[in-house]
Amino acid sequence: MGEGDKRWIVEDRPDGTNVHNWHWSETDCLDWSRKFLSNLLAGKPILSGEGNLYVMIKNVEKLEGEAYVNVRKGKIIPGYELNLVLSYEAKAMDSDGEGVLLATEGSVEVPYISDENAGEDPEIRITIKDDGPVGRKLKDAFAAKGKPFVFEKIREYVTAMAEGGPAKDDLQVKKVPEKKSASATVASSNNAVSKEVKKKEEKKKEGFKSITLSEKFSCRARDLYEILLDENRWKGFTQSNAKICREVGGEFSIFDGSVTGKNLELEEGKLIVQEWRFGSWPDGIISKVRLVFEEPESGITHVKLTHTDIPEEDRYGNASVVENTERGWRDHIFHRVRAVFGFGL
């Protein structure tokens, strides 16, 4: 039975239906994202007289970048990198609440909303046209009250994308029921208990993946080992905050607290074994990182990474955790080390 045999061929259905979403499909979500975020944010009051201050978000002035949802075998894989700009109007009244001290406008920019950082509140930049004392007071008021509101609405967007965004309705494909013979029904009944037990036993093993990478660096093994355990150099090449204990059993926090963990095994210049946990993962999930350093010739170091027990989905339902983790190791750690410390081959 070769590949030319008809039994190998998946024929197109006459009605064009993607049965059970088996085939890979991609939906552009940028226009939908603009409408969705506009509905959540435009025209929403932030302050309505508290402290004689009035602040309201006017419009979504800009939403640029890309947003899409991929669906394969019914699994949702959202992807987005967006730059969001909002406009707001602000007014300060006098102590009697009758006279207007200042009426002005400002803007709010969220420069990077990404599926890669779905579990984190993004950076937000607030500006105001009038930079005087009253203007600064209004700006601070938006930072105190408006910032949490904007974060809340972005989280709603993240959840909506994880559920399929505009493709959500397409996922509600009804399965065609299969007719069972009497013997099949009896067999199914007899095996029900054993199958249920098997499912429970296998449940813990499902939903997790591993990453294996091999990288080369133009440096001594001990130098690379030191960099990956040095708090200040982590801050330097990642441009983010880091706290690292260099002892076995010691804890660490990197990428502004997005990743936390603990040292399990340390062998200078040869081995680092750690627990890793991302803040966006479901509660209780801890992965294991193993970095093996080899120096087959002086000044050339090979690093073998094995990262196990990575969940396929984060707490928001995003199914791109494994891909994002692998990209993070390559782009934000290994490639950055080469670029910053000149260890490229």
Tab-separated table of C-alpha atoms in Angstrom:
chain	number	residue	atom	x	y	z
A	1	MET	CA	0.000	0.000	0.000
A	2	GLY	CA	2.056	2.977	-1.252
A	3	GLU	CA	1.452	6.687	-0.995
A	4	GLY	CA	-0.446	6.594	-4.279
A	5	ASP	CA	-3.062	4.353	-2.714
A	6	LYS	CA	-6.363	6.189	-2.189
A	7	ARG	CA	-6.371	5.222	1.452
A	8	TRP	CA	-3.457	7.651	2.026
A	9	ILE	CA	-5.243	10.593	0.437
A	10	VAL	CA	-7.266	13.120	2.441
A	11	GLU	CA	-9.773	14.391	-0.074
A	12	ASP	CA	-11.375	17.829	0.066
A	13	ARG	CA	-14.981	17.708	1.122
A	14	PRO	CA	-17.493	19.052	-1.409
A	15	ASP	CA	-18.864	21.394	1.266
A	16	GLY	CA	-15.382	22.661	2.165
A	17	THR	CA	-15.764	21.744	5.815
A	18	ASN	CA	-12.595	21.466	7.890
A	19	VAL	CA	-13.858	18.441	9.838
A	20	HIS	CA	-13.071	18.668	13.565
A	21	ASN	CA	-10.592	21.459	12.632
A	22	TRP	CA	-8.095	18.775	11.607
A	23	HIS	CA	-6.320	20.906	9.021
A	24	TRP	CA	-4.204	23.908	9.956
A	25	SER	CA	-6.182	27.124	9.621
A	26	GLU	CA	-5.170	30.702	10.369
A	27	THR	CA	-7.446	33.664	11.051
A	28	ASP	CA	-6.219	37.260	10.888
A	29	CYS	CA	-7.405	38.959	14.080
A	30	LEU	CA	-6.029	42.506	13.764
A	31	ASP	CA	-9.287	44.239	12.765
A	32	TRP	CA	-11.199	42.133	15.279
A	33	SER	CA	-8.664	43.126	17.958
A	34	ARG	CA	-9.198	46.833	17.201
A	35	LYS	CA	-12.963	46.474	17.600
A	36	PHE	CA	-12.658	44.277	20.677
A	37	LEU	CA	-10.300	46.645	22.513
A	38	SER	CA	-12.308	49.690	21.411
A	39	ASN	CA	-15.432	48.160	22.948
A	40	LEU	CA	-13.543	47.510	26.177
A	41	LEU	CA	-11.768	50.863	26.469
A	42	ALA	CA	-13.246	53.696	24.375
A	43	GLY	CA	-15.540	56.078	26.241
A	44	LYS	CA	-14.879	54.493	29.618
A	45	PRO	CA	-14.648	56.779	32.692
A	46	ILE	CA	-11.654	56.453	34.993
A	47	LEU	CA	-12.530	59.179	37.528
A	48	SER	CA	-15.951	60.772	37.889
A	49	GLY	CA	-15.423	63.544	40.422
A	50	GLU	CA	-13.274	61.839	43.033
A	51	GLY	CA	-11.036	64.587	44.409
A	52	ASN	CA	-12.755	66.958	41.938
A	53	LEU	CA	-11.023	65.155	39.075
A	54	TYR	CA	-12.625	63.803	35.910
A	55	VAL	CA	-10.751	61.444	33.592
A	56	MET	CA	-12.144	59.444	30.672
A	57	ILE	CA	-10.580	57.301	27.954
A	58	LYS	CA	-11.697	58.737	24.608
A	59	ASN	CA	-10.602	56.401	21.853
A	60	VAL	CA	-8.279	53.664	20.684
A	61	GLU	CA	-6.165	55.897	18.465
A	62	LYS	CA	-3.882	53.175	17.166
A	63	LEU	CA	-3.496	49.420	17.257
A	64	GLU	CA	-0.634	48.245	15.076
A	65	GLY	CA	1.266	45.005	14.687
A	66	GLU	CA	-0.066	41.523	14.056
A	67	ALA	CA	-2.687	39.285	15.623
A	68	TYR	CA	-3.815	35.874	14.456
A	69	VAL	CA	-5.243	32.587	15.679
A	70	ASN	CA	-4.071	29.246	14.349
A	71	VAL	CA	-6.225	26.177	14.816
A	72	ARG	CA	-4.950	22.631	14.323
A	73	LYS	CA	-6.831	19.511	15.380
A	74	GLY	CA	-9.120	21.750	17.405
A	75	LYS	CA	-6.196	23.255	19.356
A	76	ILE	CA	-6.046	27.052	19.524
A	77	ILE	CA	-2.662	28.727	19.061
A	78	PRO	CA	-2.970	32.513	19.351
A	79	GLY	CA	-0.198	34.872	18.300
A	80	TYR	CA	0.010	38.635	18.625
A	81	GLU	CA	2.495	41.482	18.947
A	82	LEU	CA	0.651	44.766	19.262
A	83	ASN	CA	1.286	48.431	19.926
A	84	LEU	CA	-1.740	50.126	21.507
A	85	VAL	CA	-2.280	53.909	21.828
A	86	LEU	CA	-5.237	55.415	23.689
A	87	SER	CA	-6.333	59.024	24.053
A	88	TYR	CA	-7.918	60.399	27.208
A	89	GLU	CA	-9.396	63.686	28.405
A	90	ALA	CA	-8.921	65.034	31.905
A	91	LYS	CA	-10.419	67.884	33.903
A	92	ALA	CA	-9.709	69.298	37.357
A	93	MET	CA	-12.325	71.363	39.185
A	94	ASP	CA	-11.829	73.855	41.999
A	95	SER	CA	-12.585	72.981	45.617
A	96	ASP	CA	-16.220	73.992	45.187
A	97	GLY	CA	-16.586	71.783	42.175
A	98	GLU	CA	-17.890	74.654	40.082
A	99	GLY	CA	-14.899	76.259	38.378
A	100	VAL	CA	-12.593	74.437	35.973
A	101	LEU	CA	-8.941	74.647	36.979
A	102	LEU	CA	-7.673	72.746	33.955
A	103	ALA	CA	-9.125	70.828	31.024
A	104	THR	CA	-6.564	68.939	28.979
A	105	GLU	CA	-5.839	65.736	27.087
A	106	GLY	CA	-3.261	63.003	27.150
A	107	SER	CA	-2.293	59.678	25.687
A	108	VAL	CA	-1.544	56.174	26.912
A	109	GLU	CA	0.791	53.871	25.005
A	110	VAL	CA	1.179	50.158	25.598
A	111	PRO	CA	4.114	49.478	23.268
A	112	TYR	CA	4.246	45.684	23.451
A	113	ILE	CA	1.285	43.387	24.021
A	114	SER	CA	2.487	39.905	23.132
A	115	ASP	CA	1.351	36.297	23.451
A	116	GLU	CA	4.896	35.581	24.630
A	117	ASN	CA	4.214	37.665	27.763
A	118	ALA	CA	0.538	36.833	28.131
A	119	GLY	CA	0.837	36.241	31.874
A	120	GLU	CA	2.448	39.587	32.627
A	121	ASP	CA	1.181	43.155	32.753
A	122	PRO	CA	2.876	45.005	29.888
A	123	GLU	CA	4.772	48.285	29.997
A	124	ILE	CA	2.538	51.367	29.908
A	125	ARG	CA	3.490	54.975	29.136
A	126	ILE	CA	1.247	57.872	30.208
A	127	THR	CA	1.653	61.424	28.890
A	128	ILE	CA	-0.351	64.633	29.278
A	129	LYS	CA	-0.297	67.849	27.251
A	130	ASP	CA	-0.202	70.212	30.247
A	131	ASP	CA	2.854	69.493	32.389
A	132	GLY	CA	2.039	71.974	35.151
A	133	PRO	CA	1.184	71.051	38.743
A	134	VAL	CA	-2.498	70.395	38.004
A	135	GLY	CA	-1.615	68.491	34.823
A	136	ARG	CA	0.804	66.299	36.746
A	137	LYS	CA	-1.893	65.654	39.316
A	138	LEU	CA	-4.250	64.465	36.579
A	139	LYS	CA	-1.526	62.325	35.054
A	140	ASP	CA	-0.800	60.726	38.439
A	141	ALA	CA	-4.519	60.116	38.902
A	142	PHE	CA	-4.640	58.216	35.613
A	143	ALA	CA	-1.594	56.202	36.652
A	144	ALA	CA	-3.275	55.275	39.947
A	145	LYS	CA	-6.753	54.474	38.638
A	146	GLY	CA	-6.501	54.119	34.879
A	147	LYS	CA	-3.469	51.875	34.695
A	148	PRO	CA	-5.109	48.946	36.567
A	149	PHE	CA	-8.238	49.416	34.430
A	150	VAL	CA	-6.247	49.208	31.184
A	151	PHE	CA	-4.385	46.121	32.447
A	152	GLU	CA	-7.707	44.452	33.322
A	153	LYS	CA	-9.063	45.030	29.804
A	154	ILE	CA	-5.862	43.749	28.202
A	155	ARG	CA	-6.205	40.579	30.270
A	156	GLU	CA	-9.744	40.194	28.925
A	157	TYR	CA	-8.324	40.480	25.414
A	158	VAL	CA	-5.662	37.859	26.193
A	159	THR	CA	-8.358	35.479	27.460
A	160	ALA	CA	-10.525	36.085	24.390
A	161	MET	CA	-7.610	35.331	22.062
A	162	ALA	CA	-6.823	32.150	24.004
A	163	GLU	CA	-10.425	31.068	23.408
A	164	GLY	CA	-10.081	31.581	19.659
A	165	GLY	CA	-10.880	35.260	19.109
A	166	PRO	CA	-13.007	35.661	15.960
A	167	ALA	CA	-12.419	31.977	15.129
A	168	LYS	CA	-14.205	30.836	18.269
A	169	ASP	CA	-17.463	30.112	16.446
A	170	ASP	CA	-15.620	27.984	13.891
A	171	LEU	CA	-14.460	25.697	16.682
A	172	GLN	CA	-18.000	24.684	17.562
A	173	VAL	CA	-18.026	21.924	14.934
A	174	LYS	CA	-20.348	19.132	15.843
A	175	LYS	CA	-18.958	15.626	15.663
A	176	VAL	CA	-20.883	13.142	13.528
A	177	PRO	CA	-22.087	10.344	15.816
A	178	GLU	CA	-20.909	6.892	14.857
A	179	LYS	CA	-23.288	3.944	14.908
A	180	LYS	CA	-22.187	1.153	17.178
A	181	SER	CA	-23.023	-2.473	16.781
A	182	ALA	CA	-24.432	-4.404	19.704
A	183	SER	CA	-21.142	-6.242	20.202
A	184	ALA	CA	-19.226	-2.952	20.148
A	185	THR	CA	-21.594	-1.533	22.768
A	186	VAL	CA	-21.053	-4.539	25.026
A	187	ALA	CA	-17.267	-4.364	24.565
A	188	SER	CA	-17.310	-0.657	25.302
A	189	SER	CA	-19.291	-1.252	28.480
A	190	ASN	CA	-16.990	-4.051	29.637
A	191	ASN	CA	-13.878	-1.936	29.060
A	192	ALA	CA	-15.229	1.331	30.507
A	193	VAL	CA	-13.787	0.869	33.975
A	194	SER	CA	-10.323	-0.222	32.796
A	195	LYS	CA	-10.139	2.671	30.289
A	196	GLU	CA	-11.092	5.181	32.961
A	197	VAL	CA	-8.368	3.872	35.252
A	198	LYS	CA	-5.852	4.050	32.403
A	199	LYS	CA	-6.856	7.640	31.618
A	200	LYS	CA	-6.337	8.675	35.215
A	201	GLU	CA	-2.917	7.005	35.275
A	202	GLU	CA	-1.850	8.733	32.076
A	203	LYS	CA	-3.377	12.128	32.887
A	204	LYS	CA	-0.304	13.359	34.714
A	205	LYS	CA	1.904	12.523	31.734
A	206	GLU	CA	-0.243	14.374	29.223
A	207	GLY	CA	0.022	18.068	28.434
A	208	PHE	CA	3.779	18.412	28.972
A	209	LYS	CA	6.675	18.687	26.540
A	210	SER	CA	10.480	18.858	26.583
A	211	ILE	CA	13.039	21.001	24.765
A	212	THR	CA	16.515	19.862	23.762
A	213	LEU	CA	19.016	22.349	22.300
A	214	SER	CA	22.726	22.270	21.512
A	215	GLU	CA	24.643	25.539	21.209
A	216	LYS	CA	28.301	26.498	20.606
A	217	PHE	CA	30.179	29.468	22.072
A	218	SER	CA	33.638	30.921	21.540
A	219	CYS	CA	34.679	30.988	25.213
A	220	ARG	CA	35.859	28.818	28.076
A	221	ALA	CA	33.207	26.615	29.681
A	222	ARG	CA	33.820	28.114	33.109
A	223	ASP	CA	33.253	31.640	31.765
A	224	LEU	CA	29.841	30.762	30.355
A	225	TYR	CA	28.959	28.906	33.547
A	226	GLU	CA	29.847	32.007	35.582
A	227	ILE	CA	27.741	34.301	33.382
A	228	LEU	CA	24.643	32.154	33.796
A	229	LEU	CA	24.976	32.272	37.581
A	230	ASP	CA	26.009	35.918	37.915
A	231	GLU	CA	23.232	38.306	38.917
A	232	ASN	CA	24.797	41.457	37.484
A	233	ARG	CA	25.689	39.894	34.141
A	234	TRP	CA	22.150	38.480	33.838
A	235	LYS	CA	20.846	42.012	34.301
A	236	GLY	CA	23.269	43.197	31.637
A	237	PHE	CA	22.569	40.807	28.794
A	238	THR	CA	18.795	40.529	29.395
A	239	GLN	CA	18.232	44.208	30.267
A	240	SER	CA	15.945	43.086	33.088
A	241	ASN	CA	16.094	42.632	36.849
A	242	ALA	CA	17.571	39.442	38.292
A	243	LYS	CA	18.283	37.969	41.727
A	244	ILE	CA	20.444	34.859	41.748
A	245	CYS	CA	21.806	32.733	44.587
A	246	ARG	CA	24.859	30.728	43.520
A	247	GLU	CA	24.446	27.916	46.064
A	248	VAL	CA	22.736	24.529	45.730
A	249	GLY	CA	19.234	24.957	47.129
A	250	GLY	CA	19.424	28.696	46.543
A	251	GLU	CA	16.584	30.454	44.750
A	252	PHE	CA	16.653	32.820	41.783
A	253	SER	CA	14.371	35.258	39.990
A	254	ILE	CA	15.074	36.446	36.419
A	255	PHE	CA	13.409	38.456	33.646
A	256	ASP	CA	11.847	40.915	36.133
A	257	GLY	CA	10.416	38.044	38.168
A	258	SER	CA	8.714	36.329	35.230
A	259	VAL	CA	10.823	33.223	35.880
A	260	THR	CA	11.622	31.879	39.346
A	261	GLY	CA	13.344	28.734	40.488
A	262	LYS	CA	15.910	26.917	42.592
A	263	ASN	CA	19.377	25.426	42.061
A	264	LEU	CA	19.348	21.621	42.336
A	265	GLU	CA	22.877	20.697	41.179
A	266	LEU	CA	25.911	22.889	40.460
A	267	GLU	CA	29.279	21.674	39.178
A	268	GLU	CA	31.571	24.544	38.260
A	269	GLY	CA	32.165	24.818	34.534
A	270	LYS	CA	30.335	21.534	33.875
A	271	LEU	CA	26.737	21.356	35.063
A	272	ILE	CA	23.745	23.472	36.123
A	273	VAL	CA	20.470	21.766	37.112
A	274	GLN	CA	17.586	23.996	38.201
A	275	GLU	CA	13.865	24.130	38.791
A	276	TRP	CA	12.182	26.720	36.552
A	277	ARG	CA	8.694	28.160	36.813
A	278	PHE	CA	7.092	30.860	34.673
A	279	GLY	CA	4.567	33.146	36.332
A	280	SER	CA	2.088	32.611	33.494
A	281	TRP	CA	1.948	28.836	34.056
A	282	PRO	CA	-0.881	27.148	35.970
A	283	ASP	CA	-0.320	26.929	39.719
A	284	GLY	CA	1.927	24.150	40.970
A	285	ILE	CA	3.738	23.419	37.705
A	286	ILE	CA	7.547	23.345	37.946
A	287	SER	CA	9.853	22.386	35.093
A	288	LYS	CA	13.441	21.158	35.194
A	289	VAL	CA	16.415	22.686	33.354
A	290	ARG	CA	19.667	20.803	32.796
A	291	LEU	CA	22.667	22.594	31.208
A	292	VAL	CA	25.737	20.481	30.440
A	293	PHE	CA	28.961	22.344	29.515
A	294	GLU	CA	31.637	20.632	27.437
A	295	GLU	CA	34.893	22.094	26.123
A	296	PRO	CA	36.183	19.688	23.426
A	297	GLU	CA	38.933	22.166	22.559
A	298	SER	CA	40.287	25.157	24.448
A	299	GLY	CA	38.091	28.225	23.944
A	300	ILE	CA	35.197	26.375	22.286
A	301	THR	CA	32.286	25.446	24.545
A	302	HIS	CA	29.323	23.240	23.709
A	303	VAL	CA	26.183	23.617	25.808
A	304	LYS	CA	23.488	20.962	25.844
A	305	LEU	CA	20.143	22.132	27.212
A	306	THR	CA	17.381	19.788	28.296
A	307	HIS	CA	14.242	21.530	29.582
A	308	THR	CA	11.537	19.065	30.694
A	309	ASP	CA	7.992	19.202	32.100
A	310	ILE	CA	6.983	22.309	30.147
A	311	PRO	CA	3.172	22.684	30.061
A	312	GLU	CA	1.585	22.848	26.617
A	313	GLU	CA	-0.756	25.636	27.781
A	314	ASP	CA	-0.432	28.528	30.228
A	315	ARG	CA	-3.035	29.566	32.772
A	316	TYR	CA	-4.819	31.626	30.084
A	317	GLY	CA	-5.169	28.730	27.640
A	318	ASN	CA	-2.437	29.889	25.247
A	319	ALA	CA	-1.038	26.807	23.499
A	320	SER	CA	2.271	28.382	22.447
A	321	VAL	CA	4.161	27.844	25.723
A	322	VAL	CA	6.652	25.302	24.380
A	323	GLU	CA	7.409	27.337	21.247
A	324	ASN	CA	7.816	30.542	23.266
A	325	THR	CA	10.076	28.830	25.799
A	326	GLU	CA	12.353	27.454	23.085
A	327	ARG	CA	12.456	30.849	21.362
A	328	GLY	CA	13.257	32.468	24.706
A	329	TRP	CA	16.265	30.206	25.250
A	330	ARG	CA	17.592	30.859	21.744
A	331	ASP	CA	16.863	34.568	21.342
A	332	HIS	CA	16.848	36.011	24.860
A	333	ILE	CA	19.569	33.915	26.477
A	334	PHE	CA	21.983	32.147	24.111
A	335	HIS	CA	21.999	34.702	21.292
A	336	ARG	CA	22.116	37.624	23.744
A	337	VAL	CA	25.102	36.095	25.552
A	338	ARG	CA	26.943	35.800	22.245
A	339	ALA	CA	26.100	39.364	21.248
A	340	VAL	CA	26.875	41.072	24.556
A	341	PHE	CA	30.004	39.135	25.545
A	342	GLY	CA	31.405	38.513	22.048
A	343	PHE	CA	31.159	34.723	22.286
A	344	GLY	CA	29.908	34.177	18.728
A	345	LEU	CA	31.705	31.721	16.446
